[in-house]
mmCIF file of C-alpha atoms in Angstrom:
data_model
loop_
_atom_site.group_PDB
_atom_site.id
_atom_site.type_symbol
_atom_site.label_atom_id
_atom_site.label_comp_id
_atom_site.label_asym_id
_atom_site.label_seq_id
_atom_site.Cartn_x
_atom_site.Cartn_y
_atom_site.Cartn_z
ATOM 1 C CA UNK A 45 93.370 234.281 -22.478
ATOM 2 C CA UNK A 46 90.288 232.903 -20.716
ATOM 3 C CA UNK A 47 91.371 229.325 -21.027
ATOM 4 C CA UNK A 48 94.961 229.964 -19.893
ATOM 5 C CA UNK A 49 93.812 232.408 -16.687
ATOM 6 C CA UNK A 50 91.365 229.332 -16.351
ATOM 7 C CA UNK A 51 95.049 227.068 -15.324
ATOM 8 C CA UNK A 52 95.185 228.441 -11.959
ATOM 9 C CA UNK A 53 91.712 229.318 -10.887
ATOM 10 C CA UNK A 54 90.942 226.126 -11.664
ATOM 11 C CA UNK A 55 93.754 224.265 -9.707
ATOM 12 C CA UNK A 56 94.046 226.572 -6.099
ATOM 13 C CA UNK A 57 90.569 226.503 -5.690
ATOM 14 C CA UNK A 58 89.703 222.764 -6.533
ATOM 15 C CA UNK A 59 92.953 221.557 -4.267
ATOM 16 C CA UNK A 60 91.841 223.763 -1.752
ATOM 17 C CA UNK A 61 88.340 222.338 -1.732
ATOM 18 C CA UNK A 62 89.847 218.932 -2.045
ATOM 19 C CA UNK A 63 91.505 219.238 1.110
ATOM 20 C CA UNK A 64 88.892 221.001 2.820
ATOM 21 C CA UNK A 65 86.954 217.731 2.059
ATOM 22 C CA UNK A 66 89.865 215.286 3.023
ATOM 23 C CA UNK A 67 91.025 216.354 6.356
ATOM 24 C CA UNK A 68 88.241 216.032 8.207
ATOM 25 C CA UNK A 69 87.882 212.518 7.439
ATOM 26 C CA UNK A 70 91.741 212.084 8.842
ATOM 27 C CA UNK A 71 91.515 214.744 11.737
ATOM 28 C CA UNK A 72 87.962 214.419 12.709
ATOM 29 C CA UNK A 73 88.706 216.491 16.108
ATOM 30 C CA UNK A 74 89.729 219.693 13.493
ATOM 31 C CA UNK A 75 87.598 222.423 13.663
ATOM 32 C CA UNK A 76 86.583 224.250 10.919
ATOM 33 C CA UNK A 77 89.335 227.100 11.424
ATOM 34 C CA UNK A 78 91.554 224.290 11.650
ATOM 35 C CA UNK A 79 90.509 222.445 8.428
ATOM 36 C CA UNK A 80 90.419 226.067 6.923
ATOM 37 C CA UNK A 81 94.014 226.641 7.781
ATOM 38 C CA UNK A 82 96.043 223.544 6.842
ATOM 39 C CA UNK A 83 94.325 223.665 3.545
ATOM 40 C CA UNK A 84 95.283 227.003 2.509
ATOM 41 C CA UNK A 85 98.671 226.425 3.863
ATOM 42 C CA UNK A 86 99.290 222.923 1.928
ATOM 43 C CA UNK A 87 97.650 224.558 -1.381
ATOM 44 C CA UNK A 88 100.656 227.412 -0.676
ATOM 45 C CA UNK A 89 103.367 225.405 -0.396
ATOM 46 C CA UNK A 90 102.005 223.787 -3.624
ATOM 47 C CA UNK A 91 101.801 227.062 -4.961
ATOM 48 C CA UNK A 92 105.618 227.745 -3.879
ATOM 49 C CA UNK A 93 107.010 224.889 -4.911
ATOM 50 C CA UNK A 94 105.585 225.198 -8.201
ATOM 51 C CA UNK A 95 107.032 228.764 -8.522
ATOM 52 C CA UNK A 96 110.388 227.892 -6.867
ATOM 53 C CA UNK A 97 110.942 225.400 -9.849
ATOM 54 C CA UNK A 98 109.792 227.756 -12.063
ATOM 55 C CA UNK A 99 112.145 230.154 -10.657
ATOM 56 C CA UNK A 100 114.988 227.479 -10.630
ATOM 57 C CA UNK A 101 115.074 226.935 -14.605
ATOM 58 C CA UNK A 102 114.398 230.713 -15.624
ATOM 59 C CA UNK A 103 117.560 232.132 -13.491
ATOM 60 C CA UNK A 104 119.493 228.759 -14.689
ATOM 61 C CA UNK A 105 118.467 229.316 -18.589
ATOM 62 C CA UNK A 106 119.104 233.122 -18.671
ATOM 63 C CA UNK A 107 122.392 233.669 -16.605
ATOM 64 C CA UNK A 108 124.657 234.213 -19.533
ATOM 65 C CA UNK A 109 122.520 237.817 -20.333
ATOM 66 C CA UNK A 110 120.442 238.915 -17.319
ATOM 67 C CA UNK A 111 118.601 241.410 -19.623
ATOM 68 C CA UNK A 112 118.533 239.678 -22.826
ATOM 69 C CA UNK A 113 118.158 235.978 -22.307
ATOM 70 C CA UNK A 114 114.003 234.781 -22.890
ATOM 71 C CA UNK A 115 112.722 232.032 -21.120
ATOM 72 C CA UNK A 116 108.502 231.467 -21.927
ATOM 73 C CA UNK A 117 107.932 230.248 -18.202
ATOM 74 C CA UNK A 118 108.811 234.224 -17.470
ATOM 75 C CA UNK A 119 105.691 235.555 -18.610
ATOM 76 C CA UNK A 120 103.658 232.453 -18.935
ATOM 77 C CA UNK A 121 103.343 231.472 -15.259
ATOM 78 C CA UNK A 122 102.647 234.543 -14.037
ATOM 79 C CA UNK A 123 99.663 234.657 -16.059
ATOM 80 C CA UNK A 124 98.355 230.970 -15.799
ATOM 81 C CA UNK A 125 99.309 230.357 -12.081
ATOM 82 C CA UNK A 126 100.583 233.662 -10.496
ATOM 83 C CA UNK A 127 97.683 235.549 -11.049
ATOM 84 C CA UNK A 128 95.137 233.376 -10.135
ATOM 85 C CA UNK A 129 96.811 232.367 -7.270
ATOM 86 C CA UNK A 130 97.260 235.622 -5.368
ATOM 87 C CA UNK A 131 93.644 236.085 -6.360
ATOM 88 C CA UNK A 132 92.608 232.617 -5.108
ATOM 89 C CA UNK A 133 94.669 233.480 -1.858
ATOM 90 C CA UNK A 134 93.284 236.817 -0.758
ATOM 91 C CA UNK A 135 89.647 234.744 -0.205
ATOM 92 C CA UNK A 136 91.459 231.633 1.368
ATOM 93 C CA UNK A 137 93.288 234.142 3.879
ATOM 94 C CA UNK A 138 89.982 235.658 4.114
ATOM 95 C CA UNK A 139 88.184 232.192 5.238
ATOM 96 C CA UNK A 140 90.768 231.361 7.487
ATOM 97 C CA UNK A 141 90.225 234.669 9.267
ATOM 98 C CA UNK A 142 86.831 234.495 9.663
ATOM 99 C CA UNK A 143 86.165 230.444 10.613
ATOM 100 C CA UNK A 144 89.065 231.103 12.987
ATOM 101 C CA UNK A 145 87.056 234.352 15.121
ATOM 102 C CA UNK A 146 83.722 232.146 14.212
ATOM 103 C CA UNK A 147 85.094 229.370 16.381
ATOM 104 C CA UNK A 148 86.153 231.812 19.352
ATOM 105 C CA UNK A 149 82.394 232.673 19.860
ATOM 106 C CA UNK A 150 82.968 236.693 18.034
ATOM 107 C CA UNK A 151 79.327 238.296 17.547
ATOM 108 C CA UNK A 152 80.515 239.622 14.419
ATOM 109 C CA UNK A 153 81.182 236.061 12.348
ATOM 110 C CA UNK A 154 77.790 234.732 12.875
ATOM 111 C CA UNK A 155 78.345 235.603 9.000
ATOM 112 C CA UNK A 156 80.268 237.089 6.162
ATOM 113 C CA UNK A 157 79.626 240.701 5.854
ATOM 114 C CA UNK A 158 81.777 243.884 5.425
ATOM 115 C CA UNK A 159 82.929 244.026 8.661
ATOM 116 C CA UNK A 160 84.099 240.873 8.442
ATOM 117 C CA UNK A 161 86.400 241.767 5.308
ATOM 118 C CA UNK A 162 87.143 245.293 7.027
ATOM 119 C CA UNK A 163 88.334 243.135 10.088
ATOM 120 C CA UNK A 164 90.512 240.854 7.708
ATOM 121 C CA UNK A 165 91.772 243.742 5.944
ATOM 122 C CA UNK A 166 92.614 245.888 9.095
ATOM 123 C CA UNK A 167 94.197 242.561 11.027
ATOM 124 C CA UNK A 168 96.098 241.320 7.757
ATOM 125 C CA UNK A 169 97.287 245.025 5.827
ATOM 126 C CA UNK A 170 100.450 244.122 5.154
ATOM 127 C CA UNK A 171 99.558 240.733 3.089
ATOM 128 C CA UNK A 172 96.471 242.091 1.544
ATOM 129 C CA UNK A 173 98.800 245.026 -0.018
ATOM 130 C CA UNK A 174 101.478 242.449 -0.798
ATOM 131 C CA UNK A 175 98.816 240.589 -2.681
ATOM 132 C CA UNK A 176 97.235 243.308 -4.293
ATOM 133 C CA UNK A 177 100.738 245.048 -5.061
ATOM 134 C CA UNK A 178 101.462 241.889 -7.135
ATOM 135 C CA UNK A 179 98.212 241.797 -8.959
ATOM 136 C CA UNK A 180 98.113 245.364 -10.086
ATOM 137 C CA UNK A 181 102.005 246.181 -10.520
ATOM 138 C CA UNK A 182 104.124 242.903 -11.316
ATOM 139 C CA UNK A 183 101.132 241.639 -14.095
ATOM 140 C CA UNK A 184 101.567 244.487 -15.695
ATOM 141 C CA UNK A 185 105.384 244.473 -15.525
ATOM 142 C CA UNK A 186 105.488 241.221 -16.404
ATOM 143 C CA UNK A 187 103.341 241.724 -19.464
ATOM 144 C CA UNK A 188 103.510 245.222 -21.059
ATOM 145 C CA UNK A 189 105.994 247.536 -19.355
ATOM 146 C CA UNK A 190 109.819 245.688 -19.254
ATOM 147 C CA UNK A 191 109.836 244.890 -23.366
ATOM 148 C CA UNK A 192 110.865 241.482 -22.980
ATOM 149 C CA UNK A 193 113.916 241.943 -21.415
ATOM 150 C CA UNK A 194 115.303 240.953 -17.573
ATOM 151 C CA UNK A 195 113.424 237.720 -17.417
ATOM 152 C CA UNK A 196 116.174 236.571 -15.219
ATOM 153 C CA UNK A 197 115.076 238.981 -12.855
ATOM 154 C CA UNK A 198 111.370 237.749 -13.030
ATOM 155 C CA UNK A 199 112.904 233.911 -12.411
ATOM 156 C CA UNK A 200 114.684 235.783 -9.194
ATOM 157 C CA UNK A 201 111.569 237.329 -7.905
ATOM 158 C CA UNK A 202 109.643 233.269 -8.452
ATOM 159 C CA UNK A 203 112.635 232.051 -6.046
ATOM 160 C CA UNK A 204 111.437 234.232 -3.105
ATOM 161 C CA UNK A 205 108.221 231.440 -2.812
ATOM 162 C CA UNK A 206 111.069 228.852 -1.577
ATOM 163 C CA UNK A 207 110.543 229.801 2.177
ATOM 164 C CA UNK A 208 106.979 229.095 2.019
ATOM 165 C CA UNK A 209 106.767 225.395 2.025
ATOM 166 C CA UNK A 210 108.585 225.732 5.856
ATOM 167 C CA UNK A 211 106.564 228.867 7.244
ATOM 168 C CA UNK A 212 103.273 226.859 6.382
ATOM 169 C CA UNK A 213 104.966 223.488 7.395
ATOM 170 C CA UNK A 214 105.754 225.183 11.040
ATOM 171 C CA UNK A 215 102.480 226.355 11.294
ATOM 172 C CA UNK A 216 100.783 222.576 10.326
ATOM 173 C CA UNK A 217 103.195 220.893 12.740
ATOM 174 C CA UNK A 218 101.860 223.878 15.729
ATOM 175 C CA UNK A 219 98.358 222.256 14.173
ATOM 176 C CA UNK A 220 98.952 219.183 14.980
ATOM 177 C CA UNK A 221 100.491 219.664 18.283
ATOM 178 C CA UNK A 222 104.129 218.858 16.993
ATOM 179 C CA UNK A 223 105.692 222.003 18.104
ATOM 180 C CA UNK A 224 108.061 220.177 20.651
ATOM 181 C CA UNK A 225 109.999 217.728 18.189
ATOM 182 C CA UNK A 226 112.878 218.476 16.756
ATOM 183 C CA UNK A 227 111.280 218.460 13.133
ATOM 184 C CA UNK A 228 109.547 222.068 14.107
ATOM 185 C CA UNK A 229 113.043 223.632 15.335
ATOM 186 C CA UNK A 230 115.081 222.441 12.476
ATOM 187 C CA UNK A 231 111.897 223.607 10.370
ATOM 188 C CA UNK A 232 112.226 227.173 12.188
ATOM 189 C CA UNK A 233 116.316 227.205 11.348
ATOM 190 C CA UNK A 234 115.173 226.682 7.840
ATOM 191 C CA UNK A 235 112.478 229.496 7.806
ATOM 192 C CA UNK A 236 114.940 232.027 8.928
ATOM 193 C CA UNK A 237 117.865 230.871 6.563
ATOM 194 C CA UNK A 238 115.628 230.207 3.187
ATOM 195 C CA UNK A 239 113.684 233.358 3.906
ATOM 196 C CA UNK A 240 116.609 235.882 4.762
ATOM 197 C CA UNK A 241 118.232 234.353 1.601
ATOM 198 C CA UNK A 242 115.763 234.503 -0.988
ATOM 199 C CA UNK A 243 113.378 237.447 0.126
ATOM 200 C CA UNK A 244 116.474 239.946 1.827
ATOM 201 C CA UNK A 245 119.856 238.794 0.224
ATOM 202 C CA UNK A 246 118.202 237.743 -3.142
ATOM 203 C CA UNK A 247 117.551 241.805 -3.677
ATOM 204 C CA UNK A 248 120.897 242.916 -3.375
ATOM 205 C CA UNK A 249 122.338 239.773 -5.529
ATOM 206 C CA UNK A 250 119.905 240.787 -8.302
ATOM 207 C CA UNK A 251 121.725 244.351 -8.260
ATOM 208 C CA UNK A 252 124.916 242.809 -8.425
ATOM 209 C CA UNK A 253 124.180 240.477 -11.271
ATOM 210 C CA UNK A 254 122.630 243.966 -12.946
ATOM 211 C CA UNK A 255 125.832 245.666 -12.242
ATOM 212 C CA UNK A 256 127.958 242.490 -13.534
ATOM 213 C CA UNK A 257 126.403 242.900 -17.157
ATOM 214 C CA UNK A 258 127.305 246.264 -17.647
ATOM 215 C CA UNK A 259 130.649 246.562 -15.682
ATOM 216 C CA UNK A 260 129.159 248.918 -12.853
ATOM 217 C CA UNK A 261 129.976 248.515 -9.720
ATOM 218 C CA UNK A 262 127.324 247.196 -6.990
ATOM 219 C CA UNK A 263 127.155 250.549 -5.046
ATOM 220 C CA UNK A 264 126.897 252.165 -8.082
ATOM 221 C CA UNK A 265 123.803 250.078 -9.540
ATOM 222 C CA UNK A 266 121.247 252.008 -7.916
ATOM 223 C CA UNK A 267 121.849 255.491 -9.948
ATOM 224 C CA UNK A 268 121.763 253.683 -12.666
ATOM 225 C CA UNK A 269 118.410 252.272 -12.735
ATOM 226 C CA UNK A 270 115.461 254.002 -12.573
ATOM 227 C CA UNK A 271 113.753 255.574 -10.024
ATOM 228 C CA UNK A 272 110.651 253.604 -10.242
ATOM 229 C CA UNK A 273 112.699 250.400 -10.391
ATOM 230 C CA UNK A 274 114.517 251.407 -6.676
ATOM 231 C CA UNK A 275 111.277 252.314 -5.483
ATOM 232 C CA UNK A 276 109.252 249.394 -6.579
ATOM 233 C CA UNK A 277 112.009 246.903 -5.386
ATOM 234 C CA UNK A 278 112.356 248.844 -2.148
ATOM 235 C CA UNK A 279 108.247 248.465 -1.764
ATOM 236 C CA UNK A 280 108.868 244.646 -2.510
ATOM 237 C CA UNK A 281 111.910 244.705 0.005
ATOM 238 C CA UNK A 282 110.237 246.690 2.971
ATOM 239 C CA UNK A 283 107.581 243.879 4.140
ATOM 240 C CA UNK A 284 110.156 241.126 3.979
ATOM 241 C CA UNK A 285 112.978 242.756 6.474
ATOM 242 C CA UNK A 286 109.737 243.491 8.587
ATOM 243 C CA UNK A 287 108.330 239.967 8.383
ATOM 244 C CA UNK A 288 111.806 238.705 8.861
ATOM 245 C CA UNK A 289 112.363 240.929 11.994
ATOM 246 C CA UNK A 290 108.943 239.569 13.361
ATOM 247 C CA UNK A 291 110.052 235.496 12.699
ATOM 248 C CA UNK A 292 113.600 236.505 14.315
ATOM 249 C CA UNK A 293 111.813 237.911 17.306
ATOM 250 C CA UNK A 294 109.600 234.876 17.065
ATOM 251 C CA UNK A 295 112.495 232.118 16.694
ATOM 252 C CA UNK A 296 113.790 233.573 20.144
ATOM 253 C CA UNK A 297 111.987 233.625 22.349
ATOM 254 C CA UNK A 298 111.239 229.892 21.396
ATOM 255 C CA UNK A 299 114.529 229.433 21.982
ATOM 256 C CA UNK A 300 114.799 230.741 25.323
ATOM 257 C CA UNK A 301 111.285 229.102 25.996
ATOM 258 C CA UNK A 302 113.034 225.849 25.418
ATOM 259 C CA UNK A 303 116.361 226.907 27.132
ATOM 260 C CA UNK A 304 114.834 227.399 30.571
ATOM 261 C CA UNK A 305 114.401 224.651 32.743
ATOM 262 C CA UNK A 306 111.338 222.743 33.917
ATOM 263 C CA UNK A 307 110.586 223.764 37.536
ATOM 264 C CA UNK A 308 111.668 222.312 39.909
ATOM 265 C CA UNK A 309 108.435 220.265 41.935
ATOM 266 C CA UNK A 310 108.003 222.376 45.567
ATOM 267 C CA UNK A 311 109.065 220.559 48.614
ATOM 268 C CA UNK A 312 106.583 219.552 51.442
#
C-alpha cells in the first residue's frame, strides 16, 4: 500500500518542485507568488489530464452495465494518484496563498504560522472542503462502501478534471500578461462550456444512464437511490453551479470590458 500511495506523492510534489526550479530561470522577473502559482497550476492540469484519460477509458469500457462492468483504473487511480494529489494540493494552494500576501508587504507572512493556514482556510473554504470532502468520503467509497459495482460512475466523476487544464491555462496566460489575445477569450469560451458540461450536466447524465439500466425514468431516478447517494452528489453538485455562477459573472463583464470603446482623446 505504501509503495503504491508512494505513485503520486512522489510525482505532484517532485513536478511541482521541478517547476518551481525551472521558471525562474525562463521568467527571471517572476516573483515568488508568481513562480508559486504557475507551478501548481501546470502540475494541475497534469493532474487533470491524467484523470480525464483515466476517466475517458473507464466510462468507454463499462457502458454496456453502468453497475456491473469492472475496470482496475476505477479503484486503482484513486488510490495511487487521486489521493495523493488532493493531499499534495491542499499545501500547494496553501503556498500560493501565502508567497502571494508575502509579496504584498502583509505583517502576518513574514512566516508560516497558524494564522497563516487560518487565513488560507477562511479565504479558500469552499476548495479546502472540496478537497477534504474527497479525501475522507470518495476514498472510502471508492474502496470499501459501493462493493465493486458503478465503476462507470467513478470514470464519470474522473471526467469532471477536463475543465482544469483551461481554468489554470487562463490564469497562466493573465501571468504572463496575455489576457488581451484571442487565445485567453477562446480559452474563457472553453472554461464555461467544458466546465458546465462535465461538472453541472455530467450529474444529471449519470442519473439518466442509472435510470437507463433499470428502465426508470430520469425524474424518477432520484427515489430510487438512496438518500445518502442524492445527498452526497448534491454536496458534490452545490460548489460547481456556485463556481460556475462566479466564472459566468466573471466571463461578462470581460466581455463588456472588451465591448466598450477606447476613449475618445479630449480636444484642446
Amino acid at each position: 500500500m505504501l509503495q503504491v500511495l508512494a505513485c503520486g506523492a512522489v510525482v505532484f510534489p517532485g513536478l511541482f518542485l521541478a517547476f518551481r526550479r525551472l521558471l525562474p530561470c525562463v521568467f527571471r522577473h517572476w516573483s515568488d507568488a508568481d513562480v508559486v502559482l504557475v507551478s501548481e497550476r501546470v502540475v494541475s492540469s497534469i493532474h487533470a489530464i491524467m484523470a480525464t484519460t483515466a476517466g475517458v477509458i473507464i466510462v468507454a469500457s463499462c457502458r454496456d452495465n453502468v453497475i456491473y462492468d469492472r475496470h482496475w483504473l476505477a479503484p486503482s487511480f484513486v488510490i495511487w494518484y487521486g489521493v495523493p494529489y488532493m493531499a499534495y494540493d491542499l499545501f500547494a494552494m496553501y503556498l500560493s496563498h501565502y508567497h502571494r500576501f508575502r509579496v504584498k508587504g502583509h505583517e502576518d507572512y513574514k512566516q508560516h504560522s497558524l494564522k497563516t493556514v487560518n487565513s488560507f482556510v477562511r479565504r479558500e473554504f469552499l476548495l479546502v472542503l472540496h478537497h477534504i470532502a474527497l479525501l475522507t468520503i470518495l476514498l472510502p467509497v471508492t474502496l470499501f462502501f459501493r462493493q465493486d459495482q458503478g465503476d462507470f460512475f467513478i470514470g464519470c466523476l474522473f471526467l469532471t478534471e477536463l475543465s482544469t487544464p483551461f481554468v489554470s491555462l487562463g490564469k497562466i496566460l493573465i501571468q504572463l500578461a496575455l489576457q488581451n489575445c484571442w487565445l485567453h477569450k477562446a480559452n474563457g469560451g472553453m472554461v464555461l462550456f467544458t466546465f458546465f458540461m462535465c461538472r453541472i450536466a455530467l450529474f444529471p447524465y449519470m442519473y439518466w444512464m442509472y435510470g437507463r439500466h433499470y428502465g426508470v425514468p430520469l425524474y424518477s431516478v432520484p427515489f430510487h437511490l438512496p438518500l445518502s447517494t442524492n445527498v452526497g452528489n448534491f454536496c458534490i453538485l452545490a460548489p460547481q453551479v456556485y463556481w460556475f455562477v462566479l466564472l459566468c459573472r466573471k466571463g461578462y463583464r470581460l466581455y463588456k470590458r472588451s465591448r466598450c470603446p477606447e476613449a475618445s482623446p479630449a480636444v484642446t
